Short mmCIF file of C-alpha atoms and ligand atoms in Angstrom, two decimals:
data_model
loop_
_atom_site.label_atom_id
_atom_site.label_comp_id
_atom_site.label_asym_id
_atom_site.label_seq_id
_atom_site.Cartn_x
_atom_site.Cartn_y
_atom_site.Cartn_z
CA MET A 1 106.17 36.35 121.16
CA LYS A 2 104.13 39.09 119.51
CA ASP A 3 105.93 42.16 118.27
CA LEU A 4 106.62 44.61 121.13
CA ILE A 5 105.13 47.99 120.23
CA LEU A 6 107.54 49.78 122.60
CA ASN A 7 110.34 49.01 120.15
CA TYR A 8 109.09 51.60 117.73
CA THR A 9 109.83 55.28 117.43
CA MET A 10 107.02 57.49 116.20
CA GLN A 11 108.65 57.49 112.78
CA ASP A 12 108.73 53.67 112.70
CA LEU A 13 105.07 53.48 113.66
CA GLU A 14 104.05 56.04 111.09
CA GLU A 15 105.66 53.85 108.47
CA LYS A 16 103.99 50.71 109.77
CA ILE A 17 100.53 52.00 110.41
CA SER A 18 98.13 53.48 107.96
CA PRO A 19 96.71 56.02 108.07
CA LYS A 20 99.75 57.64 109.62
CA PHE A 21 97.91 59.85 112.12
CA ARG A 22 96.89 56.72 114.08
CA ALA A 23 100.49 56.39 115.28
CA LYS A 24 100.09 59.45 117.54
CA GLN A 25 96.86 58.08 118.97
CA ILE A 26 98.53 54.76 119.71
CA TYR A 27 101.43 56.53 121.41
CA SER A 28 98.98 58.41 123.58
CA TRP A 29 97.16 55.23 124.65
CA VAL A 30 100.42 53.48 125.37
CA TYR A 31 102.39 56.23 127.10
CA HIS A 32 99.73 58.50 128.61
CA LYS A 33 96.70 56.37 129.31
CA ARG A 34 98.84 53.26 129.73
CA VAL A 35 96.33 50.69 128.58
CA ASP A 36 97.58 47.13 128.32
CA SER A 37 95.44 46.04 125.39
CA PHE A 38 94.94 47.49 121.93
CA LEU A 39 91.27 46.62 122.31
CA ASP A 40 90.96 49.47 124.82
CA MET A 41 92.13 52.11 122.33
CA LYS A 42 88.65 53.52 121.96
CA ASN A 43 89.25 56.09 119.24
CA LEU A 44 90.62 53.49 116.82
CA PRO A 45 88.29 51.59 114.48
CA ALA A 46 87.30 48.20 115.89
CA LYS A 47 88.94 46.28 113.07
CA MET A 48 92.22 48.08 113.52
CA ARG A 49 92.17 47.40 117.26
CA GLU A 50 91.75 43.70 116.60
CA GLU A 51 94.49 43.61 113.99
CA LEU A 52 96.88 45.41 116.28
CA GLU A 53 96.01 43.12 119.17
CA GLU A 54 96.76 40.12 117.00
CA LYS A 55 100.13 41.37 115.83
CA TYR A 56 101.55 43.42 118.69
CA THR A 57 101.92 43.39 122.42
CA ILE A 58 102.26 46.48 124.65
CA TYR A 59 104.15 44.74 127.45
CA SER A 60 106.57 41.83 127.36
CA ALA A 61 107.95 41.67 130.91
CA SER A 62 106.48 41.25 134.36
CA ILE A 63 107.49 42.57 137.76
CA ALA A 64 109.10 39.55 139.42
CA SER A 65 109.85 41.31 142.68
CA LYS A 66 109.88 44.71 144.24
CA GLN A 67 111.74 46.00 147.28
CA VAL A 68 110.97 49.29 148.95
CA SER A 69 113.78 51.01 150.79
CA SER A 70 113.31 53.00 153.99
CA ASP A 71 114.08 56.17 152.00
CA GLY A 72 111.26 55.42 149.55
CA SER A 73 113.42 54.15 146.67
CA ILE A 74 111.99 51.08 144.98
CA LYS A 75 114.02 48.39 143.34
CA TYR A 76 112.32 46.32 140.65
CA LEU A 77 113.29 42.99 139.24
CA PHE A 78 111.74 42.42 135.81
CA LYS A 79 111.24 39.01 134.30
CA LEU A 80 111.68 39.22 130.54
CA HIS A 81 109.75 37.18 127.98
CA ASP A 82 112.50 34.54 127.87
CA GLY A 83 112.75 34.19 131.64
CA HIS A 84 115.92 36.25 132.11
CA THR A 85 115.83 39.03 134.68
CA VAL A 86 117.03 42.62 134.84
CA GLU A 87 116.61 45.28 137.45
CA ALA A 88 115.67 48.94 137.54
CA VAL A 89 115.50 51.32 140.49
CA LEU A 90 113.16 54.22 141.14
CA LEU A 91 115.08 56.70 143.24
CA LEU A 92 113.02 59.16 145.16
CA MET A 93 114.38 62.53 146.15
CA ARG A 94 112.66 65.52 147.66
CA ASP A 95 112.49 68.73 145.70
CA THR A 96 111.60 71.81 147.70
CA GLN A 97 109.41 74.36 145.98
CA TYR A 98 109.17 77.86 147.50
CA ASN A 99 105.93 79.49 146.47
CA GLU A 100 105.22 83.20 146.11
CA ASP A 101 102.69 83.13 148.95
CA GLY A 102 105.47 81.99 151.27
CA SER A 103 104.34 78.39 151.44
CA ILE A 104 106.77 75.55 150.90
CA LYS A 105 105.90 72.43 149.01
CA HIS A 106 107.92 69.25 149.01
CA LEU A 107 107.62 67.48 145.68
CA PRO A 108 108.96 64.05 144.97
CA LYS A 109 111.68 64.10 142.34
CA TYR A 110 112.17 60.89 140.47
CA THR A 111 115.22 59.36 138.88
CA VAL A 112 114.99 55.95 137.29
CA CYS A 113 118.04 53.79 136.83
CA VAL A 114 117.55 51.32 133.98
CA SER A 115 119.35 48.28 132.61
CA SER A 116 120.59 47.97 129.04
CA GLN A 117 121.70 44.32 128.90
CA VAL A 118 121.20 41.01 130.68
CA GLY A 119 124.63 40.68 132.26
CA CYS A 120 127.66 42.50 130.88
CA LYS A 121 130.70 41.70 128.75
CA VAL A 122 133.00 44.24 130.33
CA GLY A 123 133.83 42.16 133.41
CA CYS A 124 134.82 44.76 136.02
CA ALA A 125 136.34 43.11 139.08
CA PHE A 126 134.12 44.91 141.61
CA CYS A 127 130.80 44.49 139.83
CA LEU A 128 128.24 41.87 140.65
CA THR A 129 126.57 42.09 137.24
CA ALA A 130 129.86 41.00 135.69
CA LYS A 131 129.95 37.81 137.76
CA GLY A 132 127.07 36.28 135.83
CA GLY A 133 128.75 36.97 132.46
CA PHE A 134 126.92 38.31 129.45
CA ILE A 135 123.63 36.86 128.29
CA ARG A 136 122.07 39.24 125.80
CA ASP A 137 121.28 42.77 124.78
CA LEU A 138 117.94 44.28 125.69
CA SER A 139 115.85 45.50 122.79
CA ALA A 140 114.95 49.20 122.70
CA GLY A 141 111.44 48.23 123.78
CA GLU A 142 112.72 46.28 126.77
CA ILE A 143 114.66 49.36 127.89
CA VAL A 144 111.58 51.56 127.43
CA GLU A 145 109.35 49.06 129.20
CA GLN A 146 111.26 49.31 132.48
CA ILE A 147 110.35 52.99 132.73
CA LEU A 148 106.80 52.55 131.51
CA GLN A 149 106.09 49.79 134.02
CA ILE A 150 107.53 51.93 136.81
CA TYR A 151 105.30 54.85 135.74
CA ARG A 152 102.34 52.53 135.81
CA ASP A 153 103.15 50.87 139.07
CA ASN A 154 103.56 54.22 140.83
CA GLU A 155 100.89 56.08 138.91
CA ILE A 156 103.42 58.71 137.95
CA ASP A 157 101.80 61.50 135.97
CA SER A 158 103.05 61.76 132.39
CA ASN A 159 103.78 65.45 132.93
CA ARG A 160 106.02 64.80 135.90
CA ARG A 161 109.67 65.50 135.15
CA ILE A 162 111.83 62.51 135.69
CA ASN A 163 115.47 61.75 135.02
CA ILE A 164 116.79 58.59 133.47
CA VAL A 165 120.21 57.19 134.20
CA TYR A 166 121.51 54.24 132.19
CA MET A 167 123.33 52.84 135.20
CA GLY A 168 121.58 49.55 135.80
CA MET A 169 122.86 46.27 134.52
CA GLY A 170 124.98 46.17 131.39
CA GLU A 171 127.18 48.48 129.37
CA PRO A 172 124.84 50.79 127.43
CA LEU A 173 127.40 51.65 124.75
CA ASP A 174 127.81 47.97 124.02
CA ASN A 175 124.18 48.06 122.90
CA LEU A 176 124.36 51.44 121.25
CA ASP A 177 121.78 51.10 118.48
CA ASN A 178 119.04 49.95 120.83
CA LEU A 179 120.08 52.53 123.40
CA ALA A 180 119.86 55.34 120.84
CA LYS A 181 116.42 54.17 119.83
CA ALA A 182 115.24 54.05 123.45
CA ILE A 183 116.56 57.59 124.03
CA LYS A 184 114.52 58.79 121.04
CA ILE A 185 111.38 56.94 122.12
CA PHE A 186 111.60 58.40 125.64
CA SER A 187 112.03 61.92 124.33
CA ASN A 188 109.14 61.91 121.87
CA PRO A 189 106.83 64.81 122.82
CA ASP A 190 103.76 62.67 122.11
CA GLY A 191 105.05 59.95 124.40
CA LEU A 192 106.80 60.35 127.74
CA ALA A 193 108.58 63.52 126.58
CA ILE A 194 111.67 62.92 128.69
CA SER A 195 114.20 65.29 127.16
CA PRO A 196 117.63 63.85 126.29
CA HIS A 197 119.05 66.50 128.62
CA ARG A 198 117.45 64.58 131.45
CA GLN A 199 118.96 61.28 130.32
CA THR A 200 122.47 60.24 131.33
CA VAL A 201 124.42 57.43 129.70
CA SER A 202 126.98 55.85 132.02
CA THR A 203 129.85 53.98 130.43
CA SER A 204 132.93 52.09 131.50
CA GLY A 205 134.73 54.09 128.81
CA LEU A 206 134.45 52.46 125.39
CA SER A 207 136.15 55.41 123.70
CA ALA A 208 135.28 54.44 120.12
CA LYS A 209 131.62 54.12 121.10
CA ILE A 210 131.69 57.44 122.96
CA ASP A 211 132.79 58.94 119.64
CA ARG A 212 129.91 57.21 117.87
CA LEU A 213 127.44 58.44 120.47
CA ALA A 214 128.89 61.94 120.03
CA LYS A 215 128.31 61.77 116.28
CA MET A 216 124.70 60.74 116.81
CA ASP A 217 124.26 64.10 118.57
CA LEU A 218 121.29 62.95 120.63
CA GLY A 219 121.77 65.57 123.33
CA VAL A 220 122.22 63.12 126.19
CA ASN A 221 124.52 63.61 129.16
CA LEU A 222 127.58 61.48 129.61
CA ALA A 223 128.90 59.79 132.74
CA ILE A 224 132.27 58.04 132.75
CA SER A 225 132.94 55.28 135.25
CA LEU A 226 136.56 56.18 135.84
CA HIS A 227 137.31 54.62 139.24
CA ALA A 228 141.11 54.79 138.87
CA VAL A 229 143.54 57.44 137.75
CA ASP A 230 146.39 55.35 136.41
CA ASP A 231 146.19 52.69 133.74
CA GLU A 232 147.84 49.98 135.80
CA LEU A 233 145.24 50.02 138.55
CA ARG A 234 142.37 50.71 136.17
CA GLN A 235 143.34 47.69 134.12
CA LYS A 236 143.12 45.50 137.20
CA LEU A 237 139.71 46.81 138.14
CA MET A 238 138.37 47.18 134.60
CA PRO A 239 139.95 44.92 131.98
CA ILE A 240 138.39 47.08 129.22
CA ASN A 241 141.11 49.60 130.03
CA LYS A 242 143.55 47.48 127.99
CA ALA A 243 141.58 48.28 124.86
CA TYR A 244 140.65 51.84 125.82
CA ASN A 245 143.06 53.48 128.20
CA ILE A 246 142.49 56.59 130.28
CA ALA A 247 144.06 58.92 127.70
CA SER A 248 141.73 57.64 124.98
CA ILE A 249 138.72 58.19 127.22
CA MET A 250 139.75 61.75 128.06
CA GLU A 251 140.22 62.45 124.36
CA ALA A 252 136.72 61.10 123.59
CA VAL A 253 135.26 63.21 126.41
CA ARG A 254 136.96 66.35 125.08
CA ASN A 255 135.28 65.73 121.72
CA PHE A 256 131.85 65.02 123.17
CA PRO A 257 129.22 67.68 122.45
CA ILE A 258 127.78 68.82 125.73
CA ASN A 259 125.19 71.37 126.56
CA LEU A 260 126.95 74.51 127.78
CA ARG A 261 125.20 74.44 131.12
CA LYS A 262 126.05 70.79 131.66
CA LYS A 263 129.14 68.90 132.65
CA VAL A 264 130.45 65.43 132.01
CA MET A 265 130.08 63.34 135.12
CA PHE A 266 133.00 61.26 136.30
CA GLU A 267 132.05 58.45 138.59
CA TYR A 268 134.71 57.36 141.01
CA LEU A 269 133.95 54.23 142.94
CA ILE A 270 135.93 54.35 146.15
CA ILE A 271 137.26 51.04 147.37
CA LYS A 272 138.98 50.77 150.74
CA ASP A 273 142.80 50.70 150.50
CA VAL A 274 142.65 50.49 146.70
CA ASN A 275 141.93 54.00 145.42
CA ASP A 276 140.88 56.00 148.49
CA ASP A 277 144.17 57.85 148.98
CA LEU A 278 144.86 61.55 148.52
CA ALA A 279 147.55 60.89 145.92
CA SER A 280 144.77 59.52 143.70
CA ALA A 281 142.67 62.59 144.39
CA LYS A 282 145.60 64.76 143.30
CA LYS A 283 146.01 62.84 140.06
CA LEU A 284 142.30 63.06 139.42
CA VAL A 285 142.40 66.84 139.64
CA LYS A 286 145.23 66.90 137.08
CA LEU A 287 143.41 64.54 134.77
CA LEU A 288 140.28 66.67 134.75
CA ASN A 289 142.15 69.87 134.07
CA GLY A 290 140.43 71.76 131.25
CA ILE A 291 137.38 69.50 131.16
CA GLN A 292 133.88 70.63 132.15
CA ALA A 293 133.59 67.90 134.73
CA LYS A 294 131.82 67.05 137.92
CA VAL A 295 132.85 64.14 140.06
CA ASN A 296 130.51 61.76 141.80
CA LEU A 297 132.12 59.69 144.52
CA ILE A 298 130.49 56.32 145.13
CA PHE A 299 131.03 54.07 148.11
CA PHE A 300 131.88 50.55 147.01
CA ASN A 301 128.88 48.49 148.04
CA PRO A 302 130.07 45.09 149.24
CA TYR A 303 128.22 41.86 148.48
CA GLU A 304 128.72 38.31 149.65
CA ASN A 305 132.24 37.07 148.90
CA SER A 306 133.30 40.36 147.34
CA GLU A 307 137.06 40.77 147.48
CA PHE A 308 136.81 44.53 148.08
CA LYS A 309 135.72 46.57 151.07
CA ARG A 310 133.60 49.62 151.66
CA PRO A 311 135.73 52.73 152.36
CA SER A 312 135.41 54.73 155.54
CA VAL A 313 133.16 57.80 155.48
CA GLU A 314 136.13 59.80 156.73
CA ASP A 315 138.36 58.88 153.79
CA VAL A 316 135.61 59.59 151.28
CA LYS A 317 134.99 63.00 152.87
CA LYS A 318 138.72 63.81 152.78
CA PHE A 319 138.82 62.82 149.12
CA GLN A 320 135.87 65.10 148.42
CA GLU A 321 137.32 68.00 150.39
CA TYR A 322 140.55 67.80 148.43
CA LEU A 323 138.72 67.96 145.09
CA LEU A 324 136.53 70.82 146.28
CA SER A 325 139.58 72.72 147.52
CA LYS A 326 140.97 72.53 143.99
CA GLY A 327 137.73 73.86 142.49
CA VAL A 328 136.45 70.53 141.18
CA ILE A 329 132.71 70.08 141.65
CA CYS A 330 132.30 66.90 143.62
CA THR A 331 129.36 65.17 145.25
CA ILE A 332 129.16 61.99 147.26
CA ARG A 333 126.43 59.73 145.96
CA GLU A 334 123.86 59.39 148.65
CA SER A 335 123.51 55.81 149.73
CA LYS A 336 120.00 55.71 148.35
CA GLY A 337 118.33 52.44 148.94
CA LEU A 338 121.32 50.93 150.68
CA ASP A 339 119.09 48.69 152.76
CA ILE A 340 117.74 47.12 149.59
CA SER A 341 121.27 46.90 148.17
CA ALA A 342 120.50 49.18 145.27
CA ALA A 343 123.91 48.79 143.66
CA CYS A 344 123.55 47.17 140.31
CA GLY A 345 123.19 43.44 140.01
CA GLN A 346 122.50 42.88 143.65
CA LEU A 347 118.77 42.27 143.65
CA ARG A 348 119.06 39.90 140.72
CA GLU A 349 121.68 37.85 142.51
CA GLN A 350 119.45 37.44 145.55
CA ASN A 351 116.75 36.02 143.35
CA LEU A 352 118.84 33.57 141.35
N1 SAH B 401 128.22 49.70 132.61
C1 SAH B 401 128.02 51.05 132.90
C2 SAH B 401 126.71 51.35 133.59
C3 SAH B 401 126.25 50.37 134.60
S1 SAH B 401 127.21 50.21 136.05
C4 SAH B 401 129.18 51.59 133.73
O1 SAH B 401 130.01 50.80 134.18
O2 SAH B 401 129.25 52.79 133.86
C5 SAH B 401 126.70 51.64 136.94
C6 SAH B 401 127.64 52.08 138.05
O3 SAH B 401 127.58 51.16 139.16
C7 SAH B 401 129.10 52.12 137.59
O4 SAH B 401 129.69 53.37 137.88
C8 SAH B 401 129.70 50.99 138.39
O5 SAH B 401 131.06 51.19 138.58
C9 SAH B 401 128.89 51.00 139.66
N2 SAH B 401 129.05 49.78 140.48
C10 SAH B 401 129.28 48.52 140.05
N3 SAH B 401 129.41 47.68 141.11
C11 SAH B 401 129.27 48.43 142.22
C12 SAH B 401 129.30 48.16 143.63
N4 SAH B 401 129.50 46.92 144.09
N5 SAH B 401 129.12 49.18 144.49
C13 SAH B 401 128.89 50.45 144.03
N6 SAH B 401 128.84 50.77 142.73
C14 SAH B 401 129.03 49.77 141.83
FE1 SF4 B 402 129.59 46.11 133.15
FE2 SF4 B 402 129.38 48.54 134.31
FE3 SF4 B 402 129.46 46.29 135.79
FE4 SF4 B 402 131.65 47.10 134.52
S1 SF4 B 402 130.56 48.20 136.17
S2 SF4 B 402 130.87 44.99 134.58
S3 SF4 B 402 130.78 47.92 132.65
S4 SF4 B 402 127.87 46.87 134.38
#
């Protein structure tokens, strides 16, 4: 396969391409005008266009399938150059804008959920991605490409503010170097200009890697997939807890540099009769004491032969009310795209 241009930060390209100022032009063709051939980069000399076309490719994956949910969310399955597949979801929310003249405008607000690996090594008991084992890391370019293809497919304007959540398939911190590169490529002002403050890395809690991410000081937001409040249960659900227990995660979170206006998100997947009780909610409040946290409750999304069950709406609401009554910010993740089973790993499984 030709070298994927999306793998390169502006700095990389400036080192590779001479004269240097061409790198910015290439970025603009790739990320703003979204051409799919170097030959179309009209302000580059013809010879350079041909040389680039020979050596590099702009895209390496194709859209293998696409499912549109009744709420407008779109789930993509991408086929990579080696035939493996990963998924990404475009979540559509409505943003209401109140104008000075009294008019109200409803603008679509986009969040894209991207994958960082084919499969996952972490092996959580409730996760469908884990069932297929680990295959390989995605390159930085393959992470970037998911977003770029979604922009293209939906003709999303480059100026439109979008959010990125690294919550698709894989454990992003297990592929930290490529993740960090992708974060930088996304945020480049001459490219998609998606600020790190609008990017959220979700992790199962690899404490040592959270520390490394902290040291990189990229400015991204952090989400911790906590799911259980005592080590015994967490170990059953997430075997990684043996290596990095809850205390080590909380310590890493305390040391993580966060924007003053922001909070660390704690994801809590609620599974019926496993962790949906108020005693767990109580412990969670204690655990988060002194941390700038917000909690996101997620309904377990069942799949064929899954050993766990979806909790009742009533129990999830009670859980939320308890946290709110103790002053903990807590939202329930909307079941966006439920009809297209937008929980990670589920589209891929249907296509296997
Ligand atoms: N590996 C990272 C990011 C990808 S998983 C992590 O674990 O945080 C993204 C989120 O999807 C995690 O919070 C995970 O717990 C959740 N998830 C996995 N399987 C799920 C299911 N069947 N239903 C609902 N959420 C699920
Ligand atoms: Fe991997 Fe996240 Fe799934 Fe756990 S929940 S197996 S860490 S993708």
